[in-house]
Amino acid sequence: MYIRADHAENSIPALRQLIKDYPLGVLTTAIHSTSQPFIQSSHIPWVLDVQDESSDTELGILRGHLARANPQSKTIIESLSADNRTGTGNVLDQEVLVLFTAPTHHYVTPKFYTETKPTTGKVVPTWNYAAVQAYGRAKIYCDAKSEETSAFLTRQIRDLSQHGENSVMGYTGKDGRPGPWEVADAPERYIELMKMAIIGIEITIDRLQGKFKMSQESGEGDRDGIVQGFKALGSEVGSKMADLVKERGELKKKSKQ
């Protein structure tokens, strides 16, 4: 990912938090196949495991699952079948990428640049957004008869559902909130059949890159114009963008003090 210095987010905890807040990531693989495309992507909700949340350096491990019928799954399994003949086991040789994007993003019109536009006119549109890219090696759990695969998928389904029910939906069963749905609420045989239809993915992250592009490259006058411009939209996303641009601008000023 291209990241200019103004937009770089180097805080590992901040990058981990974006993943946890917005766990729907795009898994991209580049694997040669006899019958499927070389480059494939799938949107997957992920669980991020971190042993020490206070760590400033731990990248973590991503856990997810794919439908076995997904062509990307078929390519992965085909690759593993070939790799197993050379003794590489169930870890893909190829590096994989997962892209996470925050839901608050927006077009930035040149009209917002209230300092530069009136004086020189040298302004162009852009787009503000925040994203994290995670790279690593993927261990695949695809042997439907394996106890290891069954245990991984059981844990994965439970933890992902728990995160969705508690953190996303707010179904905690506390303070008048509804209680969460739990995997145990479904028939056990049904869950076992569902597990047969998916494969598990566990990615040990070895690189995390973060880009929070919120007009930090603009001068203070233009940045103030962008904040006011977003506020003037009168929308929820406009208000959020105004806050993010202001917040990132203040962080930039502090970093130069």
PDB file of C-alpha atoms in Angstrom:
ATOM      1  CA  MET A   1       0.000   0.000   0.000  1.00  0.00           C
ATOM      2  CA  TYR A   2       1.293   3.441  -0.905  1.00  0.00           C
ATOM      3  CA  ILE A   3       1.501   5.513   2.276  1.00  0.00           C
ATOM      4  CA  ARG A   4       2.886   9.030   2.354  1.00  0.00           C
ATOM      5  CA  ALA A   5       4.327  10.081   5.699  1.00  0.00           C
ATOM      6  CA  ASP A   6       1.434  12.437   6.506  1.00  0.00           C
ATOM      7  CA  HIS A   7      -1.059   9.568   6.316  1.00  0.00           C
ATOM      8  CA  ALA A   8       0.930   6.796   7.997  1.00  0.00           C
ATOM      9  CA  GLU A   9      -0.480   5.244  11.164  1.00  0.00           C
ATOM     10  CA  ASN A  10       2.399   3.470  12.871  1.00  0.00           C
ATOM     11  CA  SER A  11       0.681   2.611  16.146  1.00  0.00           C
ATOM     12  CA  ILE A  12       0.173  -1.159  16.191  1.00  0.00           C
ATOM     13  CA  PRO A  13      -2.567  -0.934  18.875  1.00  0.00           C
ATOM     14  CA  ALA A  14      -4.436   1.580  16.686  1.00  0.00           C
ATOM     15  CA  LEU A  15      -4.226  -0.767  13.700  1.00  0.00           C
ATOM     16  CA  ARG A  16      -5.390  -3.722  15.776  1.00  0.00           C
ATOM     17  CA  GLN A  17      -8.306  -1.642  17.045  1.00  0.00           C
ATOM     18  CA  LEU A  18      -9.470  -0.775  13.535  1.00  0.00           C
ATOM     19  CA  ILE A  19      -9.508  -4.488  12.691  1.00  0.00           C
ATOM     20  CA  LYS A  20     -11.527  -5.286  15.807  1.00  0.00           C
ATOM     21  CA  ASP A  21     -13.954  -2.432  15.213  1.00  0.00           C
ATOM     22  CA  TYR A  22     -14.467  -3.278  11.533  1.00  0.00           C
ATOM     23  CA  PRO A  23     -13.714  -7.011  11.215  1.00  0.00           C
ATOM     24  CA  LEU A  24     -15.051  -7.521   7.693  1.00  0.00           C
ATOM     25  CA  GLY A  25     -11.846  -7.870   5.693  1.00  0.00           C
ATOM     26  CA  VAL A  26     -11.061  -8.762   2.091  1.00  0.00           C
ATOM     27  CA  LEU A  27      -8.860 -11.857   1.830  1.00  0.00           C
ATOM     28  CA  THR A  28      -6.724 -11.755  -1.319  1.00  0.00           C
ATOM     29  CA  THR A  29      -4.646 -14.664  -2.566  1.00  0.00           C
ATOM     30  CA  ALA A  30      -2.436 -15.093  -5.626  1.00  0.00           C
ATOM     31  CA  ILE A  31      -2.197 -18.832  -6.232  1.00  0.00           C
ATOM     32  CA  HIS A  32      -1.715 -20.705  -9.482  1.00  0.00           C
ATOM     33  CA  SER A  33      -4.558 -23.100 -10.257  1.00  0.00           C
ATOM     34  CA  THR A  34      -5.438 -25.433 -13.089  1.00  0.00           C
ATOM     35  CA  SER A  35      -9.061 -24.269 -13.116  1.00  0.00           C
ATOM     36  CA  GLN A  36      -9.456 -21.042 -11.106  1.00  0.00           C
ATOM     37  CA  PRO A  37      -8.260 -17.410 -11.474  1.00  0.00           C
ATOM     38  CA  PHE A  38      -4.776 -16.579 -10.208  1.00  0.00           C
ATOM     39  CA  ILE A  39      -5.876 -13.620  -8.071  1.00  0.00           C
ATOM     40  CA  GLN A  40      -9.000 -14.076  -5.946  1.00  0.00           C
ATOM     41  CA  SER A  41     -10.638 -12.101  -3.146  1.00  0.00           C
ATOM     42  CA  SER A  42     -13.414 -12.786  -0.649  1.00  0.00           C
ATOM     43  CA  HIS A  43     -15.071 -10.657   2.020  1.00  0.00           C
ATOM     44  CA  ILE A  44     -14.721 -12.462   5.352  1.00  0.00           C
ATOM     45  CA  PRO A  45     -15.410 -11.429   8.961  1.00  0.00           C
ATOM     46  CA  TRP A  46     -12.330 -12.073  11.088  1.00  0.00           C
ATOM     47  CA  VAL A  47     -11.404 -12.650  14.706  1.00  0.00           C
ATOM     48  CA  LEU A  48      -8.121 -11.060  15.802  1.00  0.00           C
ATOM     49  CA  ASP A  49      -6.277 -12.910  18.563  1.00  0.00           C
ATOM     50  CA  VAL A  50      -3.808 -10.878  20.620  1.00  0.00           C
ATOM     51  CA  GLN A  51      -2.086 -12.384  23.647  1.00  0.00           C
ATOM     52  CA  ASP A  52      -1.074  -9.070  25.231  1.00  0.00           C
ATOM     53  CA  GLU A  53      -3.423  -6.176  24.499  1.00  0.00           C
ATOM     54  CA  SER A  54      -1.004  -3.776  26.189  1.00  0.00           C
ATOM     55  CA  SER A  55       1.758  -4.670  23.720  1.00  0.00           C
ATOM     56  CA  ASP A  56       2.869  -1.980  21.288  1.00  0.00           C
ATOM     57  CA  THR A  57       4.472  -4.520  18.958  1.00  0.00           C
ATOM     58  CA  GLU A  58       2.337  -7.679  18.866  1.00  0.00           C
ATOM     59  CA  LEU A  59       0.638  -7.978  15.471  1.00  0.00           C
ATOM     60  CA  GLY A  60      -1.701 -10.831  16.307  1.00  0.00           C
ATOM     61  CA  ILE A  61      -3.297 -13.771  14.526  1.00  0.00           C
ATOM     62  CA  LEU A  62      -6.357 -13.566  12.282  1.00  0.00           C
ATOM     63  CA  ARG A  63      -8.935 -16.353  12.244  1.00  0.00           C
ATOM     64  CA  GLY A  64     -11.631 -16.718   9.613  1.00  0.00           C
ATOM     65  CA  HIS A  65     -13.483 -19.214   7.472  1.00  0.00           C
ATOM     66  CA  LEU A  66     -14.561 -19.621   3.853  1.00  0.00           C
ATOM     67  CA  ALA A  67     -17.340 -21.590   2.226  1.00  0.00           C
ATOM     68  CA  ARG A  68     -15.868 -24.800   0.863  1.00  0.00           C
ATOM     69  CA  ALA A  69     -17.782 -24.116  -2.380  1.00  0.00           C
ATOM     70  CA  ASN A  70     -15.994 -20.769  -2.824  1.00  0.00           C
ATOM     71  CA  PRO A  71     -13.601 -20.946  -5.826  1.00  0.00           C
ATOM     72  CA  GLN A  72     -10.936 -19.364  -3.628  1.00  0.00           C
ATOM     73  CA  SER A  73     -11.279 -22.289  -1.202  1.00  0.00           C
ATOM     74  CA  LYS A  74     -10.962 -24.734  -4.078  1.00  0.00           C
ATOM     75  CA  THR A  75      -7.758 -23.030  -5.220  1.00  0.00           C
ATOM     76  CA  ILE A  76      -6.350 -23.092  -1.693  1.00  0.00           C
ATOM     77  CA  ILE A  77      -7.143 -26.791  -1.268  1.00  0.00           C
ATOM     78  CA  GLU A  78      -5.692 -27.568  -4.702  1.00  0.00           C
ATOM     79  CA  SER A  79      -2.487 -25.753  -3.742  1.00  0.00           C
ATOM     80  CA  LEU A  80      -2.221 -27.646  -0.468  1.00  0.00           C
ATOM     81  CA  SER A  81      -2.714 -30.955  -2.246  1.00  0.00           C
ATOM     82  CA  ALA A  82       0.264 -30.143  -4.448  1.00  0.00           C
ATOM     83  CA  ASP A  83       2.320 -28.818  -1.533  1.00  0.00           C
ATOM     84  CA  ASN A  84       1.703 -31.899   0.573  1.00  0.00           C
ATOM     85  CA  ARG A  85       3.617 -33.946  -1.954  1.00  0.00           C
ATOM     86  CA  THR A  86       6.657 -31.892  -1.001  1.00  0.00           C
ATOM     87  CA  GLY A  87       5.989 -32.036   2.718  1.00  0.00           C
ATOM     88  CA  THR A  88       4.936 -28.439   3.362  1.00  0.00           C
ATOM     89  CA  GLY A  89       1.776 -29.428   5.268  1.00  0.00           C
ATOM     90  CA  ASN A  90      -1.289 -27.212   5.538  1.00  0.00           C
ATOM     91  CA  VAL A  91       0.436 -23.815   5.460  1.00  0.00           C
ATOM     92  CA  LEU A  92       0.282 -21.953   2.163  1.00  0.00           C
ATOM     93  CA  ASP A  93       3.602 -21.132   0.539  1.00  0.00           C
ATOM     94  CA  GLN A  94       2.213 -17.864  -0.768  1.00  0.00           C
ATOM     95  CA  GLU A  95       1.798 -14.763   1.366  1.00  0.00           C
ATOM     96  CA  VAL A  96      -1.817 -13.632   1.722  1.00  0.00           C
ATOM     97  CA  LEU A  97      -3.297 -10.174   2.232  1.00  0.00           C
ATOM     98  CA  VAL A  98      -6.342  -9.071   4.220  1.00  0.00           C
ATOM     99  CA  LEU A  99      -7.612  -5.511   3.713  1.00  0.00           C
ATOM    100  CA  PHE A 100      -9.741  -3.776   6.340  1.00  0.00           C
ATOM    101  CA  THR A 101     -11.441  -0.438   5.668  1.00  0.00           C
ATOM    102  CA  ALA A 102     -13.211   1.840   8.126  1.00  0.00           C
ATOM    103  CA  PRO A 103     -16.817   2.569   7.076  1.00  0.00           C
ATOM    104  CA  THR A 104     -16.431   6.341   7.413  1.00  0.00           C
ATOM    105  CA  HIS A 105     -14.915   7.664   4.181  1.00  0.00           C
ATOM    106  CA  HIS A 106     -15.862  10.466   1.822  1.00  0.00           C
ATOM    107  CA  TYR A 107     -15.147  12.421  -1.327  1.00  0.00           C
ATOM    108  CA  VAL A 108     -13.402  15.749  -0.708  1.00  0.00           C
ATOM    109  CA  THR A 109     -14.431  18.514  -3.102  1.00  0.00           C
ATOM    110  CA  PRO A 110     -11.909  21.231  -4.077  1.00  0.00           C
ATOM    111  CA  LYS A 111     -14.517  23.729  -2.854  1.00  0.00           C
ATOM    112  CA  PHE A 112     -13.523  22.839   0.707  1.00  0.00           C
ATOM    113  CA  TYR A 113      -9.994  24.229   0.217  1.00  0.00           C
ATOM    114  CA  THR A 114     -10.893  27.730   1.356  1.00  0.00           C
ATOM    115  CA  GLU A 115      -7.294  28.959   1.513  1.00  0.00           C
ATOM    116  CA  THR A 116      -5.663  27.562  -1.628  1.00  0.00           C
ATOM    117  CA  LYS A 117      -8.580  27.543  -4.080  1.00  0.00           C
ATOM    118  CA  PRO A 118      -9.264  31.322  -3.962  1.00  0.00           C
ATOM    119  CA  THR A 119      -5.578  32.238  -4.225  1.00  0.00           C
ATOM    120  CA  THR A 120      -4.094  29.825  -6.783  1.00  0.00           C
ATOM    121  CA  GLY A 121      -6.861  27.462  -7.868  1.00  0.00           C
ATOM    122  CA  LYS A 122      -4.318  24.651  -7.670  1.00  0.00           C
ATOM    123  CA  VAL A 123      -6.581  22.100  -6.015  1.00  0.00           C
ATOM    124  CA  VAL A 124      -8.048  18.770  -7.103  1.00  0.00           C
ATOM    125  CA  PRO A 125     -10.595  16.367  -5.603  1.00  0.00           C
ATOM    126  CA  THR A 126      -9.505  13.508  -3.368  1.00  0.00           C
ATOM    127  CA  TRP A 127     -11.000  10.863  -1.089  1.00  0.00           C
ATOM    128  CA  ASN A 128     -10.459  10.506   2.656  1.00  0.00           C
ATOM    129  CA  TYR A 129     -10.442   7.057   4.267  1.00  0.00           C
ATOM    130  CA  ALA A 130      -8.746   4.798   6.807  1.00  0.00           C
ATOM    131  CA  ALA A 131      -7.489   1.303   5.998  1.00  0.00           C
ATOM    132  CA  VAL A 132      -5.271  -1.448   7.366  1.00  0.00           C
ATOM    133  CA  GLN A 133      -3.515  -4.159   5.383  1.00  0.00           C
ATOM    134  CA  ALA A 134      -2.426  -7.361   7.122  1.00  0.00           C
ATOM    135  CA  TYR A 135       0.079  -9.707   5.478  1.00  0.00           C
ATOM    136  CA  GLY A 136       1.133 -13.166   6.567  1.00  0.00           C
ATOM    137  CA  ARG A 137       1.189 -16.909   6.034  1.00  0.00           C
ATOM    138  CA  ALA A 138      -2.077 -18.812   6.233  1.00  0.00           C
ATOM    139  CA  LYS A 139      -2.616 -22.149   7.915  1.00  0.00           C
ATOM    140  CA  ILE A 140      -5.625 -23.914   6.421  1.00  0.00           C
ATOM    141  CA  TYR A 141      -8.035 -26.238   8.201  1.00  0.00           C
ATOM    142  CA  CYS A 142      -9.795 -28.144   5.428  1.00  0.00           C
ATOM    143  CA  ASP A 143      -9.721 -31.826   6.408  1.00  0.00           C
ATOM    144  CA  ALA A 144     -13.353 -32.384   7.358  1.00  0.00           C
ATOM    145  CA  LYS A 145     -12.443 -35.632   9.143  1.00  0.00           C
ATOM    146  CA  SER A 146      -9.705 -34.075  11.260  1.00  0.00           C
ATOM    147  CA  GLU A 147     -10.268 -33.385  14.964  1.00  0.00           C
ATOM    148  CA  GLU A 148      -7.937 -30.395  14.628  1.00  0.00           C
ATOM    149  CA  THR A 149     -10.139 -28.898  11.909  1.00  0.00           C
ATOM    150  CA  SER A 150     -13.301 -29.574  13.903  1.00  0.00           C
ATOM    151  CA  ALA A 151     -11.859 -27.948  17.022  1.00  0.00           C
ATOM    152  CA  PHE A 152     -10.655 -24.897  15.080  1.00  0.00           C
ATOM    153  CA  LEU A 153     -14.013 -24.365  13.373  1.00  0.00           C
ATOM    154  CA  THR A 154     -15.936 -24.845  16.629  1.00  0.00           C
ATOM    155  CA  ARG A 155     -13.832 -22.154  18.291  1.00  0.00           C
ATOM    156  CA  GLN A 156     -13.999 -19.904  15.242  1.00  0.00           C
ATOM    157  CA  ILE A 157     -17.786 -20.033  14.934  1.00  0.00           C
ATOM    158  CA  ARG A 158     -18.231 -19.472  18.671  1.00  0.00           C
ATOM    159  CA  ASP A 159     -15.819 -16.535  18.931  1.00  0.00           C
ATOM    160  CA  LEU A 160     -17.010 -14.820  15.755  1.00  0.00           C
ATOM    161  CA  SER A 161     -20.655 -15.138  16.777  1.00  0.00           C
ATOM    162  CA  GLN A 162     -19.856 -13.862  20.251  1.00  0.00           C
ATOM    163  CA  HIS A 163     -18.062 -10.819  18.834  1.00  0.00           C
ATOM    164  CA  GLY A 164     -20.943 -10.074  16.487  1.00  0.00           C
ATOM    165  CA  GLU A 165     -23.619 -10.477  19.133  1.00  0.00           C
ATOM    166  CA  ASN A 166     -21.816  -8.592  21.914  1.00  0.00           C
ATOM    167  CA  SER A 167     -19.645  -5.974  20.217  1.00  0.00           C
ATOM    168  CA  VAL A 168     -21.532  -5.345  16.973  1.00  0.00           C
ATOM    169  CA  MET A 169     -25.154  -5.807  18.042  1.00  0.00           C
ATOM    170  CA  GLY A 170     -24.732  -4.905  21.696  1.00  0.00           C
ATOM    171  CA  TYR A 171     -26.676  -7.995  22.759  1.00  0.00           C
ATOM    172  CA  THR A 172     -25.039  -8.406  26.155  1.00  0.00           C
ATOM    173  CA  GLY A 173     -28.032  -9.283  28.315  1.00  0.00           C
ATOM    174  CA  LYS A 174     -27.081  -6.381  30.602  1.00  0.00           C
ATOM    175  CA  ASP A 175     -28.681  -3.001  31.336  1.00  0.00           C
ATOM    176  CA  GLY A 176     -31.891  -3.994  29.608  1.00  0.00           C
ATOM    177  CA  ARG A 177     -30.191  -5.161  26.418  1.00  0.00           C
ATOM    178  CA  PRO A 178     -31.308  -8.445  24.809  1.00  0.00           C
ATOM    179  CA  GLY A 179     -29.218 -11.516  25.434  1.00  0.00           C
ATOM    180  CA  PRO A 180     -26.937 -12.795  22.656  1.00  0.00           C
ATOM    181  CA  TRP A 181     -27.637 -15.632  20.263  1.00  0.00           C
ATOM    182  CA  GLU A 182     -25.273 -18.511  20.991  1.00  0.00           C
ATOM    183  CA  VAL A 183     -24.110 -21.380  18.831  1.00  0.00           C
ATOM    184  CA  ALA A 184     -25.626 -23.767  21.374  1.00  0.00           C
ATOM    185  CA  ASP A 185     -29.056 -22.335  20.486  1.00  0.00           C
ATOM    186  CA  ALA A 186     -28.908 -24.175  17.145  1.00  0.00           C
ATOM    187  CA  PRO A 187     -29.232 -27.972  16.851  1.00  0.00           C
ATOM    188  CA  GLU A 188     -25.835 -29.622  17.327  1.00  0.00           C
ATOM    189  CA  ARG A 189     -26.239 -31.785  14.230  1.00  0.00           C
ATOM    190  CA  TYR A 190     -27.037 -28.694  12.148  1.00  0.00           C
ATOM    191  CA  ILE A 191     -23.854 -26.945  13.323  1.00  0.00           C
ATOM    192  CA  GLU A 192     -21.808 -30.042  12.493  1.00  0.00           C
ATOM    193  CA  LEU A 193     -23.250 -30.051   8.971  1.00  0.00           C
ATOM    194  CA  MET A 194     -22.457 -26.352   8.589  1.00  0.00           C
ATOM    195  CA  LYS A 195     -18.866 -27.001   9.671  1.00  0.00           C
ATOM    196  CA  MET A 196     -18.548 -29.579   6.906  1.00  0.00           C
ATOM    197  CA  ALA A 197     -19.329 -26.827   4.386  1.00  0.00           C
ATOM    198  CA  ILE A 198     -16.523 -24.449   5.416  1.00  0.00           C
ATOM    199  CA  ILE A 199     -12.749 -24.372   5.752  1.00  0.00           C
ATOM    200  CA  GLY A 200     -10.792 -22.549   8.443  1.00  0.00           C
ATOM    201  CA  ILE A 201      -8.048 -19.972   7.903  1.00  0.00           C
ATOM    202  CA  GLU A 202      -5.505 -18.853  10.488  1.00  0.00           C
ATOM    203  CA  ILE A 203      -3.091 -16.098   9.472  1.00  0.00           C
ATOM    204  CA  THR A 204      -0.047 -15.285  11.543  1.00  0.00           C
ATOM    205  CA  ILE A 205       0.435 -11.606  10.755  1.00  0.00           C
ATOM    206  CA  ASP A 206       4.006 -10.612   9.958  1.00  0.00           C
ATOM    207  CA  ARG A 207       3.272  -7.139   8.545  1.00  0.00           C
ATOM    208  CA  LEU A 208       0.632  -4.540   9.406  1.00  0.00           C
ATOM    209  CA  GLN A 209       0.323  -1.335   7.401  1.00  0.00           C
ATOM    210  CA  GLY A 210      -2.087   1.448   8.239  1.00  0.00           C
ATOM    211  CA  LYS A 211      -3.193   4.517   6.329  1.00  0.00           C
ATOM    212  CA  PHE A 212      -5.443   7.158   7.863  1.00  0.00           C
ATOM    213  CA  LYS A 213      -5.851   9.647   5.012  1.00  0.00           C
ATOM    214  CA  MET A 214      -7.687  12.570   6.593  1.00  0.00           C
ATOM    215  CA  SER A 215      -6.343  15.679   4.825  1.00  0.00           C
ATOM    216  CA  GLN A 216      -3.195  15.842   6.978  1.00  0.00           C
ATOM    217  CA  GLU A 217      -1.240  16.921   3.887  1.00  0.00           C
ATOM    218  CA  SER A 218      -3.273  20.128   3.647  1.00  0.00           C
ATOM    219  CA  GLY A 219      -2.309  23.388   5.286  1.00  0.00           C
ATOM    220  CA  GLU A 220      -4.122  24.431   8.441  1.00  0.00           C
ATOM    221  CA  GLY A 221      -6.311  26.935   6.609  1.00  0.00           C
ATOM    222  CA  ASP A 222      -7.458  24.419   4.023  1.00  0.00           C
ATOM    223  CA  ARG A 223      -7.934  21.780   6.707  1.00  0.00           C
ATOM    224  CA  ASP A 224     -10.234  24.121   8.628  1.00  0.00           C
ATOM    225  CA  GLY A 225     -12.191  24.626   5.414  1.00  0.00           C
ATOM    226  CA  ILE A 226     -12.500  20.867   4.992  1.00  0.00           C
ATOM    227  CA  VAL A 227     -13.772  20.473   8.558  1.00  0.00           C
ATOM    228  CA  GLN A 228     -16.366  23.204   8.060  1.00  0.00           C
ATOM    229  CA  GLY A 229     -17.303  21.817   4.655  1.00  0.00           C
ATOM    230  CA  PHE A 230     -18.012  18.382   6.065  1.00  0.00           C
ATOM    231  CA  LYS A 231     -20.003  19.848   8.948  1.00  0.00           C
ATOM    232  CA  ALA A 232     -22.084  21.858   6.480  1.00  0.00           C
ATOM    233  CA  LEU A 233     -23.208  18.668   4.747  1.00  0.00           C
ATOM    234  CA  GLY A 234     -25.568  18.129   7.671  1.00  0.00           C
ATOM    235  CA  SER A 235     -25.168  14.360   7.509  1.00  0.00           C
ATOM    236  CA  GLU A 236     -23.952  11.799  10.010  1.00  0.00           C
ATOM    237  CA  VAL A 237     -21.031  10.782   7.819  1.00  0.00           C
ATOM    238  CA  GLY A 238     -20.158  14.445   7.241  1.00  0.00           C
ATOM    239  CA  SER A 239     -20.050  15.062  10.979  1.00  0.00           C
ATOM    240  CA  LYS A 240     -17.852  12.013  11.526  1.00  0.00           C
ATOM    241  CA  MET A 241     -15.500  13.052   8.739  1.00  0.00           C
ATOM    242  CA  ALA A 242     -15.201  16.556  10.201  1.00  0.00           C
ATOM    243  CA  ASP A 243     -14.227  15.077  13.566  1.00  0.00           C
ATOM    244  CA  LEU A 244     -11.679  12.728  11.995  1.00  0.00           C
ATOM    245  CA  VAL A 245     -10.052  15.456   9.899  1.00  0.00           C
ATOM    246  CA  LYS A 246      -9.836  17.708  12.957  1.00  0.00           C
ATOM    247  CA  GLU A 247      -8.473  14.904  15.150  1.00  0.00           C
ATOM    248  CA  ARG A 248      -5.810  13.872  12.650  1.00  0.00           C
ATOM    249  CA  GLY A 249      -4.833  17.490  12.057  1.00  0.00           C
ATOM    250  CA  GLU A 250      -4.300  18.013  15.776  1.00  0.00           C
ATOM    251  CA  LEU A 251      -2.203  14.849  15.974  1.00  0.00           C
ATOM    252  CA  LYS A 252      -0.051  16.157  13.139  1.00  0.00           C
ATOM    253  CA  LYS A 253       0.506  19.461  14.940  1.00  0.00           C
ATOM    254  CA  LYS A 254       1.446  17.667  18.169  1.00  0.00           C
ATOM    255  CA  SER A 255       3.938  15.468  16.333  1.00  0.00           C
ATOM    256  CA  LYS A 256       5.789  18.575  15.141  1.00  0.00           C
ATOM    257  CA  GLN A 257       6.033  20.196  18.567  1.00  0.00           C
TER     258      GLN A 257
END
